[in-house]
Amino acid sequence: MLKIKINGSEFEVKKGLTILEACKEVGVEVPTFCHDDRLKPSGTCRICVVEVEGARNLMAACSTPVTDGMVIWTESKKVVDARKEILNLILANHPLDCLTCEKSGECKLQDLCYKYGIKGSTFKPNKKEYDVDESNEFYYSDPNKCILCGKCVRVCNELQCTGAIGFAQRGIKTHVTTPFDKGIANSTCVSCGNCVAVCPVGALMPKKKMKYRTWEVKKVRTTCSYCGVGCQLYLLVKDDKVVGVEPYFGEPNRGLLCVKGRFAYNFINHKDRLKTPLIKKNGKFEEATWEEAYDYIVGRLTEIKEKYGPDSIAGLTSARCTNEENYIMQKFMRAVIGTNNIDHCARL
Amino acid sequence: MTNSIAEIEDAEVIFIIGSNTTENHPVIGTFVKRAKNKGAKIIVADPREIELAKLSDVFMQLKPGTNVALLNAMMNVIIEENLQDEEFIKERCENYDELKEVVKDYTPEKAEVITGVKADLIREAARIYAKADKACILYAMGVTQHATGTENVYSIANLAMLCGKLGKESCGVNPLRGQNNVQGACDMGGLPDVFPGYQKVHIKENVEKFEKAWGVKLSDKPGLTVSEMFHEAIKGKLKALYIMGENPVISDPDTKHVIEALEKLEFLVVQDIFLTETAQYADVVLPAASFAEKDGTFTNTERRVQRVRKAINNVGQSKADWEIIVDIMNRMGYKCSYKSARDIFDELAKVTPQYAGIDYDRIENEGIQWPCPTKDHPGTKILHKDKFARGKGLFKPTKYRTSAEQPDDEYPFILTTGRILYHYHTMTMTGKNEGLMKIAGESYVEINPMDAKKYGISDGDLVEVTSRRGSVRVKAKITDVVNEGVVFMPFHYADGSANVLTNTAYDEVTKEPELKVCAVRIKKA
């Protein structure tokens, strides 16, 4: 264990941690833009700089290992001045359209400007003038809002391993794009949205079918209902409707999703959902009450069971339904109907 | 899976057979690619040059339906070159001599004739797999959806045991389950021969256990599988069918046969979230709640039991599937008083040994992998660690058999089917998404450029694909993803449905239909 001091308090931490990890462990928050726990530190954005006593410069907390006896200040004047300067620089070419920006309320840039009282840039504005790439069906890319933290590029290349996007050009002209600026739809992008999930600002945003403010939605953690990987995700709910999906950063998917889990949720509130029981009369479905439907089902099943025996009835349970429902369905067939004629599409 | 998803990333070798992982289990696909980037070697055996084949170190593009010959040849090489794990075989397995005897015949040269894979590639794959410390096998329906599905799986298990790649970190035999809760549906006894927890229905003690738990007399006669249900319905022996959340008209082989069966029934109930193709044939359709409207659990492919949580109120008058069934059970005179999904879980945990230690509180934040026999058990990341469930690992040597249907003069092509990234199963859910429909809006058939030339077919042409069971018209996609003599169709689409063509021949043990191989002919429409 190493003995270190953070903001005047003494702590003991494990060997091998970065300053950022050590701070996190003891509950001291250090801001980041480019950091992602799943990736190796890149030290790109510098917003995580801290003061280390005895060091010549401010150190990037994300990529500096803690050493025994280290004395760290995370919000000293020097640190705050440096962060303010970084924000000042970023804002010089960032559109200040927070009033209508979809990211507002969940934007790291907004949060830090708020924290450090930065209202605008003191530098001569040098706004970017890129076209917004709307070519993907599920999300858009607005390079004008991009702060070049590089997380999207790294997630696409190092975690998703699709390699659809990268940096183009140098210096002030640096921007994130697809090969030859041909647009996301013409790249190898598989629409997983894993880049969107890590963008700290409003540069990569899901296309919304229904407008909502980030603070208006309730997030409910659940399990994806597509394939058998069992990805953990949040359903975003507004006005009793599912309006979006975000990944959960934990096992088994570690913050990654695919196009179906991330973007194909609109079936939930689709207009074609069955809303009432239907009974077929003279070859046509007619709406019925639950009582009518239950009476009809119970009557017919009882009749068939009495006439032909329990093995003349079968049930298909479902790989789509919950464990609880599968248990109940097979119990219904076995204990109530009296047959083992129960199966499902495990083989399909 | 015998092992866990996270372990894939640390494997030295990943052998993927019959799984288009990046399209069908996209997030697991990322684990494979990250392993590759860390230096792992990738071996792919698949009739199509899938994305992972392009990244692979060895790609064996085998003829559909020849898995056993390929796997036996790999074992032949391993034994011939003395690469097997003698210690593991001696201490943990039995019947090794018979395996040696059977695979002796399968030289890589002989397998080359059967599978179309060059003998040297088979040798290379065998060496890479056998020599690694951490080597896992991932497989999916490309292995199981054959009349020889069981033999295919036996062969995979034989290979893993031969090389001692079981019960260890980043190894194992890992079927990737295709549906969100197919693992759970099996665990819960949604099968005709077992009660929850794979407890056989023909064993007296099991029947007595469940009779006591449920308070009624139970049948000890194994029931019908899906395919048998349809056969029996056509014969007039099965009279009523209650379908909860399935769409066999699209998902099952030989659509005509399924429809004939559904029409023959005296009574059909379908319970679903949409009026599916199958629901059209029902006498009563019940509106079910979607996963976003209910509480419960799903069990993923690595046996992890995870929570499903209610996010919105039920749409319309829909009800959770369990509520509907419980209502009917009560009305049929079997009193049950579950107030919530949690109540049901607590009951099922009592009768399902693998789930005994799991409850909602324990899986509030992170799911637990079964078997989890007691409340203080952490769950099981790796199966068969010290010994196999049955004690010794039994080698089940198998001989190669041809698929039920072989191409001939009249039907010269092999049709193989599968899923694509942008759709899910019968499209009940993904078909409602505009974006996905824009990207992948219609069915198609992949044809090799040489075959296309021979038949005068250009990319995008409408093609008639015909098997002994039916005919569909779909657009041609000319691509060398498939070899000559093989065509591929996604099975999602109701219009241009692959399962109009597929064969109902099935595996004798699992009753799994041979969806991956049938004979077809093609012509420009």
JSON list of C-alpha atoms in Angstrom, two decimals, chain B residues 258-266 281:
[
{"chain": "B", "resi": 258, "resn": "VAL", "atom": "CA", "xyz": [-46.83, -25.68, -40.16]},
{"chain": "B", "resi": 259, "resn": "ILE", "atom": "CA", "xyz": [-49.86, -23.88, -41.57]},
{"chain": "B", "resi": 260, "resn": "GLU", "atom": "CA", "xyz": [-51.54, -27.18, -42.40]},
{"chain": "B", "resi": 261, "resn": "ALA", "atom": "CA", "xyz": [-51.02, -28.25, -38.79]},
{"chain": "B", "resi": 262, "resn": "LEU", "atom": "CA", "xyz": [-52.37, -24.99, -37.33]},
{"chain": "B", "resi": 263, "resn": "GLU", "atom": "CA", "xyz": [-55.43, -25.16, -39.58]},
{"chain": "B", "resi": 264, "resn": "LYS", "atom": "CA", "xyz": [-56.13, -28.74, -38.58]},
{"chain": "B", "resi": 265, "resn": "LEU", "atom": "CA", "xyz": [-56.24, -27.90, -34.86]},
{"chain": "B", "resi": 266, "resn": "GLU", "atom": "CA", "xyz": [-59.62, -27.68, -33.17]},
{"chain": "B", "resi": 281, "resn": "TYR", "atom": "CA", "xyz": [-54.56, -18.81, -37.49]}
]
